[in-house]
mmCIF file of C-alpha atoms in Angstrom:
data_model
loop_
_atom_site.group_PDB
_atom_site.id
_atom_site.type_symbol
_atom_site.label_atom_id
_atom_site.label_comp_id
_atom_site.label_asym_id
_atom_site.label_seq_id
_atom_site.Cartn_x
_atom_site.Cartn_y
_atom_site.Cartn_z
ATOM 1 C CA UNK P 1 0.000 0.000 0.000
ATOM 2 C CA UNK P 2 1.276 3.464 -0.994
ATOM 3 C CA UNK P 3 -0.303 6.805 -0.150
ATOM 4 C CA UNK P 4 -0.334 10.396 -1.369
ATOM 5 C CA UNK P 5 -1.032 13.238 1.053
ATOM 6 C CA UNK P 6 -1.935 16.677 -0.294
ATOM 7 C CA UNK P 7 -1.065 19.536 2.039
ATOM 8 C CA UNK P 8 -3.610 22.381 2.171
ATOM 9 C CA UNK P 9 -2.369 25.658 0.701
ATOM 10 C CA UNK P 10 -4.447 28.806 0.319
ATOM 11 C CA UNK P 11 -7.301 28.789 2.860
ATOM 12 C CA UNK P 12 -8.218 32.461 3.504
ATOM 13 C CA UNK P 13 -10.720 31.690 6.282
ATOM 14 C CA UNK P 14 -7.967 30.214 8.479
ATOM 15 C CA UNK P 15 -5.072 32.428 7.387
ATOM 16 C CA UNK P 16 -4.450 33.294 11.038
ATOM 17 C CA UNK P 17 -3.319 29.713 11.697
ATOM 18 C CA UNK P 18 -0.921 29.760 8.753
ATOM 19 C CA UNK P 19 1.043 32.828 9.826
ATOM 20 C CA UNK P 20 4.042 30.963 11.198
ATOM 21 C CA UNK P 21 3.714 27.488 9.663
ATOM 22 C CA UNK P 22 1.876 25.647 6.879
ATOM 23 C CA UNK P 23 -1.551 24.341 7.809
ATOM 24 C CA UNK P 24 -0.220 20.788 7.514
ATOM 25 C CA UNK P 25 2.059 21.508 10.493
ATOM 26 C CA UNK P 26 -0.531 23.187 12.720
ATOM 27 C CA UNK P 27 -0.503 21.231 15.993
ATOM 28 C CA UNK P 28 -3.574 19.329 17.080
ATOM 29 C CA UNK P 29 -3.270 18.680 20.811
ATOM 30 C CA UNK P 30 0.490 18.436 20.722
ATOM 31 C CA UNK P 31 1.047 16.746 17.351
ATOM 32 C CA UNK P 32 1.156 18.352 13.888
ATOM 33 C CA UNK P 33 -1.665 17.341 11.561
ATOM 34 C CA UNK P 34 0.779 15.826 9.056
ATOM 35 C CA UNK P 35 2.285 13.697 11.821
ATOM 36 C CA UNK P 36 -1.162 12.306 12.693
ATOM 37 C CA UNK P 37 -1.863 11.397 9.060
ATOM 38 C CA UNK P 38 1.452 9.689 8.365
ATOM 39 C CA UNK P 39 1.275 7.764 11.637
ATOM 40 C CA UNK P 40 -2.249 6.611 10.785
ATOM 41 C CA UNK P 41 -1.171 5.469 7.297
ATOM 42 C CA UNK P 42 1.834 3.637 8.739
ATOM 43 C CA UNK P 43 -0.470 1.846 11.178
ATOM 44 C CA UNK P 44 -2.645 0.788 8.231
ATOM 45 C CA UNK P 45 0.366 -0.760 6.508
ATOM 46 C CA UNK P 46 1.517 1.955 4.120
ATOM 47 C CA UNK P 47 4.948 1.210 2.649
ATOM 48 C CA UNK P 48 5.676 4.658 1.227
ATOM 49 C CA UNK P 49 4.038 8.077 1.533
ATOM 50 C CA UNK P 50 4.324 10.941 -0.946
ATOM 51 C CA UNK P 51 3.605 14.420 0.469
ATOM 52 C CA UNK P 52 2.667 17.171 -2.004
ATOM 53 C CA UNK P 53 3.355 20.603 -0.534
ATOM 54 C CA UNK P 54 2.562 23.951 -2.126
ATOM 55 C CA UNK P 55 2.905 26.094 1.003
ATOM 56 C CA UNK P 56 6.430 26.387 2.441
ATOM 57 C CA UNK P 57 7.599 22.921 1.383
ATOM 58 C CA UNK P 58 11.007 23.538 2.964
ATOM 59 C CA UNK P 59 9.421 23.586 6.444
ATOM 60 C CA UNK P 60 7.473 20.423 5.691
ATOM 61 C CA UNK P 61 10.586 18.661 4.373
ATOM 62 C CA UNK P 62 12.499 19.691 7.487
ATOM 63 C CA UNK P 63 9.773 18.244 9.708
ATOM 64 C CA UNK P 64 9.334 15.012 7.751
ATOM 65 C CA UNK P 65 12.990 14.210 7.096
ATOM 66 C CA UNK P 66 13.012 10.851 5.346
ATOM 67 C CA UNK P 67 10.235 9.356 7.436
ATOM 68 C CA UNK P 68 12.472 7.926 10.142
ATOM 69 C CA UNK P 69 10.084 8.711 12.986
ATOM 70 C CA UNK P 70 7.313 6.638 11.379
ATOM 71 C CA UNK P 71 9.500 3.810 10.091
ATOM 72 C CA UNK P 72 8.484 4.210 6.435
ATOM 73 C CA UNK P 73 9.952 6.222 3.533
ATOM 74 C CA UNK P 74 8.295 9.632 3.168
ATOM 75 C CA UNK P 75 9.068 11.917 0.215
ATOM 76 C CA UNK P 76 8.120 15.604 0.035
ATOM 77 C CA UNK P 77 7.491 17.056 -3.440
ATOM 78 C CA UNK P 78 7.007 20.823 -3.888
ATOM 79 C CA UNK P 79 4.106 21.765 -6.161
ATOM 80 C CA UNK P 80 2.972 25.123 -7.510
ATOM 81 C CA UNK P 81 -0.559 24.899 -6.094
ATOM 82 C CA UNK P 82 -2.777 22.563 -4.106
ATOM 83 C CA UNK P 83 -3.751 19.666 -6.359
ATOM 84 C CA UNK P 84 -6.949 17.667 -6.424
ATOM 85 C CA UNK P 85 -6.809 13.919 -5.782
ATOM 86 C CA UNK P 86 -7.207 13.154 -9.504
ATOM 87 C CA UNK P 87 -4.451 15.607 -10.445
ATOM 88 C CA UNK P 88 -2.147 14.145 -7.818
ATOM 89 C CA UNK P 89 -2.670 10.635 -9.159
ATOM 90 C CA UNK P 90 -2.177 11.702 -12.763
ATOM 91 C CA UNK P 91 1.048 13.606 -12.084
ATOM 92 C CA UNK P 92 2.756 11.769 -9.273
ATOM 93 C CA UNK P 93 1.604 8.138 -9.150
ATOM 94 C CA UNK P 94 4.286 5.769 -10.384
ATOM 95 C CA UNK P 95 3.299 3.504 -13.329
ATOM 96 C CA UNK P 96 1.655 0.329 -12.111
ATOM 97 C CA UNK P 97 0.954 1.740 -8.628
ATOM 98 C CA UNK P 98 -2.543 1.177 -7.301
ATOM 99 C CA UNK P 99 -4.280 3.798 -5.125
ATOM 100 C CA UNK P 100 -7.758 4.082 -3.728
ATOM 101 C CA UNK P 101 -9.471 7.241 -2.476
ATOM 102 C CA UNK P 102 -9.960 8.564 0.094
ATOM 103 C CA UNK P 103 -7.733 6.589 2.484
ATOM 104 C CA UNK P 104 -4.641 6.419 0.267
ATOM 105 C CA UNK P 105 -5.014 9.724 -1.616
ATOM 106 C CA UNK P 106 -6.131 12.396 0.808
ATOM 107 C CA UNK P 107 -6.087 16.142 1.325
ATOM 108 C CA UNK P 108 -5.245 17.167 4.877
ATOM 109 C CA UNK P 109 -8.499 19.019 5.462
ATOM 110 C CA UNK P 110 -9.641 16.883 8.387
ATOM 111 C CA UNK P 111 -8.267 14.569 11.036
ATOM 112 C CA UNK P 112 -7.534 10.940 10.069
ATOM 113 C CA UNK P 113 -10.391 8.453 10.171
ATOM 114 C CA UNK P 114 -12.793 10.954 8.600
ATOM 115 C CA UNK P 115 -12.943 13.574 11.340
ATOM 116 C CA UNK P 116 -14.840 16.887 11.067
ATOM 117 C CA UNK P 117 -13.671 19.556 8.558
ATOM 118 C CA UNK P 118 -10.824 21.724 9.827
ATOM 119 C CA UNK P 119 -10.372 24.669 7.516
ATOM 120 C CA UNK P 120 -13.876 26.092 6.936
ATOM 121 C CA UNK P 121 -13.140 28.772 9.539
ATOM 122 C CA UNK P 122 -11.384 29.224 12.874
ATOM 123 C CA UNK P 123 -14.492 28.198 14.814
ATOM 124 C CA UNK P 124 -14.700 24.884 12.935
ATOM 125 C CA UNK P 125 -11.025 24.201 13.553
ATOM 126 C CA UNK P 126 -11.307 24.932 17.269
ATOM 127 C CA UNK P 127 -14.440 22.784 17.532
ATOM 128 C CA UNK P 128 -12.615 19.899 15.833
ATOM 129 C CA UNK P 129 -9.715 20.237 18.262
ATOM 130 C CA UNK P 130 -12.040 20.168 21.265
ATOM 131 C CA UNK P 131 -13.868 17.142 19.865
ATOM 132 C CA UNK P 132 -10.567 15.254 19.553
ATOM 133 C CA UNK P 133 -9.481 15.720 23.178
ATOM 134 C CA UNK P 134 -10.641 12.376 24.568
ATOM 135 C CA UNK P 135 -9.379 10.311 21.631
ATOM 136 C CA UNK P 136 -6.052 12.189 21.647
ATOM 137 C CA UNK P 137 -5.421 11.123 25.237
ATOM 138 C CA UNK P 138 -5.103 7.547 23.969
ATOM 139 C CA UNK P 139 -2.297 8.068 21.430
ATOM 140 C CA UNK P 140 -0.370 10.938 23.072
ATOM 141 C CA UNK P 141 2.426 9.386 25.106
ATOM 142 C CA UNK P 142 2.394 10.859 28.596
ATOM 143 C CA UNK P 143 -1.162 12.224 28.453
ATOM 144 C CA UNK P 144 -3.368 11.316 31.387
ATOM 145 C CA UNK P 145 -6.826 12.144 32.664
ATOM 146 C CA UNK P 146 -6.372 14.079 35.883
ATOM 147 C CA UNK P 147 -10.119 14.062 36.572
ATOM 148 C CA UNK P 148 -13.204 13.657 34.343
ATOM 149 C CA UNK P 149 -12.760 15.873 31.288
ATOM 150 C CA UNK P 150 -9.369 17.254 32.378
ATOM 151 C CA UNK P 151 -6.404 15.894 30.393
ATOM 152 C CA UNK P 152 -2.886 16.835 31.448
ATOM 153 C CA UNK P 153 0.493 15.707 30.151
ATOM 154 C CA UNK P 154 2.827 14.067 32.649
ATOM 155 C CA UNK P 155 5.525 16.684 31.983
ATOM 156 C CA UNK P 156 3.200 19.594 32.753
ATOM 157 C CA UNK P 157 3.713 21.562 35.980
ATOM 158 C CA UNK P 158 0.529 22.781 37.651
ATOM 159 C CA UNK P 159 0.533 24.936 40.758
ATOM 160 C CA UNK P 160 -1.583 23.552 43.617
ATOM 161 C CA UNK P 161 -3.558 26.795 43.580
ATOM 162 C CA UNK P 162 -4.530 26.559 39.893
ATOM 163 C CA UNK P 163 -8.108 25.743 38.900
ATOM 164 C CA UNK P 164 -8.805 23.461 35.916
ATOM 165 C CA UNK P 165 -12.382 23.249 34.637
ATOM 166 C CA UNK P 166 -13.488 20.468 32.258
ATOM 167 C CA UNK P 167 -13.239 19.978 29.426
ATOM 168 C CA UNK P 168 -9.651 21.133 28.976
ATOM 169 C CA UNK P 169 -6.308 19.922 27.673
ATOM 170 C CA UNK P 170 -2.863 20.923 28.998
ATOM 171 C CA UNK P 171 0.033 19.986 26.709
ATOM 172 C CA UNK P 172 3.541 18.779 27.529
ATOM 173 C CA UNK P 173 6.174 20.998 29.163
ATOM 174 C CA UNK P 174 3.655 23.687 30.058
ATOM 175 C CA UNK P 175 3.387 25.633 33.316
ATOM 176 C CA UNK P 176 0.137 26.642 35.006
ATOM 177 C CA UNK P 177 0.788 29.210 37.734
ATOM 178 C CA UNK P 178 -0.921 29.732 41.091
ATOM 179 C CA UNK P 179 -4.548 30.905 41.017
ATOM 180 C CA UNK P 180 -4.630 30.532 37.219
ATOM 181 C CA UNK P 181 -7.911 29.302 35.709
ATOM 182 C CA UNK P 182 -7.979 27.069 32.628
ATOM 183 C CA UNK P 183 -11.315 25.941 31.175
ATOM 184 C CA UNK P 184 -13.923 25.107 30.394
ATOM 185 C CA UNK P 185 -13.536 24.327 26.665
ATOM 186 C CA UNK P 186 -9.887 25.324 26.630
ATOM 187 C CA UNK P 187 -6.668 23.937 25.185
ATOM 188 C CA UNK P 188 -3.145 24.870 26.248
ATOM 189 C CA UNK P 189 -0.628 23.546 23.728
ATOM 190 C CA UNK P 190 2.938 22.426 24.468
ATOM 191 C CA UNK P 191 5.660 24.640 26.012
ATOM 192 C CA UNK P 192 3.163 27.292 27.115
ATOM 193 C CA UNK P 193 3.209 29.306 30.328
ATOM 194 C CA UNK P 194 0.057 30.529 32.068
ATOM 195 C CA UNK P 195 1.195 32.945 34.751
ATOM 196 C CA UNK P 196 -0.266 33.670 38.157
ATOM 197 C CA UNK P 197 -3.930 34.636 38.217
ATOM 198 C CA UNK P 198 -4.373 34.395 34.424
ATOM 199 C CA UNK P 199 -7.676 33.078 33.057
ATOM 200 C CA UNK P 200 -8.168 31.010 29.876
ATOM 201 C CA UNK P 201 -11.827 30.291 29.062
ATOM 202 C CA UNK P 202 -13.302 28.902 25.812
ATOM 203 C CA UNK P 203 -9.924 29.543 24.213
ATOM 204 C CA UNK P 204 -6.817 27.933 22.777
ATOM 205 C CA UNK P 205 -3.267 28.879 23.710
ATOM 206 C CA UNK P 206 -0.836 28.059 20.915
ATOM 207 C CA UNK P 207 2.461 26.274 21.517
ATOM 208 C CA UNK P 208 5.203 28.281 23.157
ATOM 209 C CA UNK P 209 2.899 31.096 24.277
ATOM 210 C CA UNK P 210 3.212 33.106 27.477
ATOM 211 C CA UNK P 211 -0.002 34.438 29.083
ATOM 212 C CA UNK P 212 0.895 37.090 31.634
ATOM 213 C CA UNK P 213 -0.222 37.368 35.223
ATOM 214 C CA UNK P 214 -3.872 38.436 35.646
ATOM 215 C CA UNK P 215 -4.419 38.359 31.847
ATOM 216 C CA UNK P 216 -7.820 37.095 30.685
ATOM 217 C CA UNK P 217 -8.094 35.144 27.416
ATOM 218 C CA UNK P 218 -11.736 34.433 26.556
ATOM 219 C CA UNK P 219 -13.305 33.131 23.295
ATOM 220 C CA UNK P 220 -9.952 33.598 21.590
ATOM 221 C CA UNK P 221 -6.897 31.977 20.032
ATOM 222 C CA UNK P 222 -3.656 33.282 21.549
ATOM 223 C CA UNK P 223 -0.527 32.307 19.631
ATOM 224 C CA UNK P 224 2.700 34.082 20.529
ATOM 225 C CA UNK P 225 1.891 37.786 20.195
ATOM 226 C CA UNK P 226 -1.106 37.114 17.926
ATOM 227 C CA UNK P 227 -4.615 37.210 19.355
ATOM 228 C CA UNK P 228 -7.699 36.142 17.381
ATOM 229 C CA UNK P 229 -11.212 36.778 18.720
ATOM 230 C CA UNK P 230 -13.344 33.822 17.612
ATOM 231 C CA UNK P 231 -16.864 35.387 17.732
ATOM 232 C CA UNK P 232 -15.878 38.502 15.742
ATOM 233 C CA UNK P 233 -13.088 37.142 13.532
ATOM 234 C CA UNK P 234 -10.839 40.064 14.430
ATOM 235 C CA UNK P 235 -7.097 39.628 14.924
ATOM 236 C CA UNK P 236 -4.450 41.805 16.531
ATOM 237 C CA UNK P 237 -0.913 41.638 17.851
ATOM 238 C CA UNK P 238 -0.095 42.303 21.495
ATOM 239 C CA UNK P 239 3.295 43.952 21.970
ATOM 240 C CA UNK P 240 3.166 44.154 25.757
ATOM 241 C CA UNK P 241 5.271 41.175 26.828
ATOM 242 C CA UNK P 242 3.750 41.275 30.308
ATOM 243 C CA UNK P 243 0.350 40.358 28.817
ATOM 244 C CA UNK P 244 1.064 37.989 25.936
ATOM 245 C CA UNK P 245 4.023 36.823 23.907
ATOM 246 C CA UNK P 246 6.216 33.932 22.796
ATOM 247 C CA UNK P 247 8.117 31.818 25.280
ATOM 248 C CA UNK P 248 11.791 32.051 24.359
ATOM 249 C CA UNK P 249 14.296 29.282 24.947
ATOM 250 C CA UNK P 250 17.443 30.137 26.820
ATOM 251 C CA UNK P 251 20.478 30.800 24.657
ATOM 252 C CA UNK P 252 24.206 30.461 25.193
ATOM 253 C CA UNK P 253 24.363 34.208 25.647
ATOM 254 C CA UNK P 254 21.710 33.996 28.373
ATOM 255 C CA UNK P 255 23.673 31.329 30.236
ATOM 256 C CA UNK P 256 26.871 33.390 30.003
ATOM 257 C CA UNK P 257 24.995 36.426 31.330
ATOM 258 C CA UNK P 258 23.693 34.330 34.211
ATOM 259 C CA UNK P 259 27.256 33.252 35.123
ATOM 260 C CA UNK P 260 28.459 36.859 35.037
ATOM 261 C CA UNK P 261 25.581 37.911 37.305
ATOM 262 C CA UNK P 262 26.477 35.164 39.797
ATOM 263 C CA UNK P 263 30.116 36.316 39.934
ATOM 264 C CA UNK P 264 29.018 39.899 40.599
ATOM 265 C CA UNK P 265 26.610 38.667 43.286
ATOM 266 C CA UNK P 266 29.403 36.709 44.968
ATOM 267 C CA UNK P 267 31.695 39.755 45.004
ATOM 268 C CA UNK P 268 28.880 41.869 46.424
ATOM 269 C CA UNK P 269 28.238 39.256 49.108
ATOM 270 C CA UNK P 270 31.905 39.290 50.158
ATOM 271 C CA UNK P 271 32.035 43.106 50.291
ATOM 272 C CA UNK P 272 28.824 43.244 52.338
ATOM 273 C CA UNK P 273 29.937 40.568 54.820
ATOM 274 C CA UNK P 274 30.368 43.147 57.641
ATOM 275 C CA UNK P 275 26.659 43.939 57.319
ATOM 276 C CA UNK P 276 25.891 40.219 57.595
ATOM 277 C CA UNK P 277 27.884 40.076 60.817
ATOM 278 C CA UNK P 278 25.996 43.037 62.243
ATOM 279 C CA UNK P 279 22.670 41.473 61.263
ATOM 280 C CA UNK P 280 23.696 38.215 62.944
ATOM 281 C CA UNK P 281 24.569 39.977 66.183
ATOM 282 C CA UNK P 282 21.415 42.140 66.266
ATOM 283 C CA UNK P 283 18.839 39.535 65.301
ATOM 284 C CA UNK P 284 16.464 38.071 67.918
ATOM 285 C CA UNK P 285 17.758 34.857 69.433
ATOM 286 C CA UNK P 286 14.981 32.739 67.894
ATOM 287 C CA UNK P 287 15.046 34.357 64.424
ATOM 288 C CA UNK P 288 16.949 32.789 61.519
ATOM 289 C CA UNK P 289 19.553 34.872 59.725
ATOM 290 C CA UNK P 290 18.200 33.882 56.293
ATOM 291 C CA UNK P 291 14.622 33.325 55.093
ATOM 292 C CA UNK P 292 14.031 30.553 52.524
ATOM 293 C CA UNK P 293 11.887 31.661 49.549
ATOM 294 C CA UNK P 294 10.628 30.008 46.355
ATOM 295 C CA UNK P 295 10.051 31.756 43.027
ATOM 296 C CA UNK P 296 8.995 30.761 39.513
ATOM 297 C CA UNK P 297 11.732 30.839 36.902
ATOM 298 C CA UNK P 298 11.529 33.123 33.883
ATOM 299 C CA UNK P 299 9.295 31.528 31.182
ATOM 300 C CA UNK P 300 11.301 29.245 28.931
ATOM 301 C CA UNK P 301 10.573 26.458 26.477
ATOM 302 C CA UNK P 302 13.438 24.413 27.953
ATOM 303 C CA UNK P 303 11.746 21.849 30.259
ATOM 304 C CA UNK P 304 14.911 21.672 32.371
ATOM 305 C CA UNK P 305 14.361 25.252 33.485
ATOM 306 C CA UNK P 306 10.559 25.290 33.612
ATOM 307 C CA UNK P 307 10.232 24.754 37.358
ATOM 308 C CA UNK P 308 10.744 26.761 40.516
ATOM 309 C CA UNK P 309 13.968 28.030 42.070
ATOM 310 C CA UNK P 310 14.731 28.278 45.803
ATOM 311 C CA UNK P 311 16.816 31.122 47.218
ATOM 312 C CA UNK P 312 17.585 32.691 50.587
ATOM 313 C CA UNK P 313 17.118 36.299 51.626
ATOM 314 C CA UNK P 314 18.673 38.110 54.573
ATOM 315 C CA UNK P 315 16.080 38.263 57.339
ATOM 316 C CA UNK P 316 15.071 41.890 57.999
#
C-alpha cells in the first residue's frame, strides 16, 4: 500500500493559523496534523508516503525528514498549487501503482479516520480540536486524565492553587501558575506558560505562548503575540510582553549572562559581609539569619528550566 497526502495551501478563512507554519504543520493537541496522518497510514500498513506541498515545502521537508520517525519512507514534493486527488494521481503516481481514495489519496483538510472539517473557519477548527481531546489522550504518550474531562500531560507543571475546569487539555512541558484558571472548553498547547492569576476560558493557547499574570483570554486563540477573537473574527498583535508573547528558549548568551551575574553577586556578598555580621549579632535569638523563599523561573521552552527556584534572603 502506498499513499499520497496533499497539504492544504491557500485557505483564507484560516489564514491566522498559517502565519508561522503551513496548515499541515498546525498542531492538534500536541502533534502536527501531518504527523497524525502519516502515523495513521503507517499503522494501516503503508509502505511509502508521498507528500505534495505547495505552502512552504522547505518547512514540511524539514519536519518530515526521510520518514524515520514513522518507520516508512516519506518523500516531500514541492508543487505550484494545491492539487486535487485526480491531479495528484495523474502527475505523481508511479506507473503500475494502485491507489484508492480517500484513504490512500487524501487532502489534509480533516483529522484521520474521517474527522470533522478543519479549515472552513477558525471556529470549525477549534471545535474539531475540542472534539478530539478524549481520543487524543489515547495516542499521546504521557497524556493522562487528571479528573473527568481534564487531560494533562505528565511533563506539565501545575501549581496547587490553579483551577482546571473540564473539558480542557494541557500539553507537555507547560506551566500553570498559582490561582490561574484554565477551562472550560480550553486547550493549552505544548511549552506554554500561564502565569499567576491568568484566566483562559473557551480559548486555545498556541504552543510556546506566554499568558501574563492576571491576563484574561476568553473566546480567543492566543498564539505568541497574535490574538484572534473567535466570535468577531478580528485579529491583533499584542506587543506588551507582560500580557502575551512567545516563550523564548534560553540561549548560550543567556547562560553566560547568568554566570556573570552570579560572579558579581558573589563579590557583592563578600564586600557586604560586615553587614551580615551586624545582622547576625542584632537579630532576635529565635530568628533565623536567612529566610528561605521560592520563586517561579523566567518563562522558557526548555523543560529543564521550567520549574521553581529556591533562594535565601537576609532576614530583615
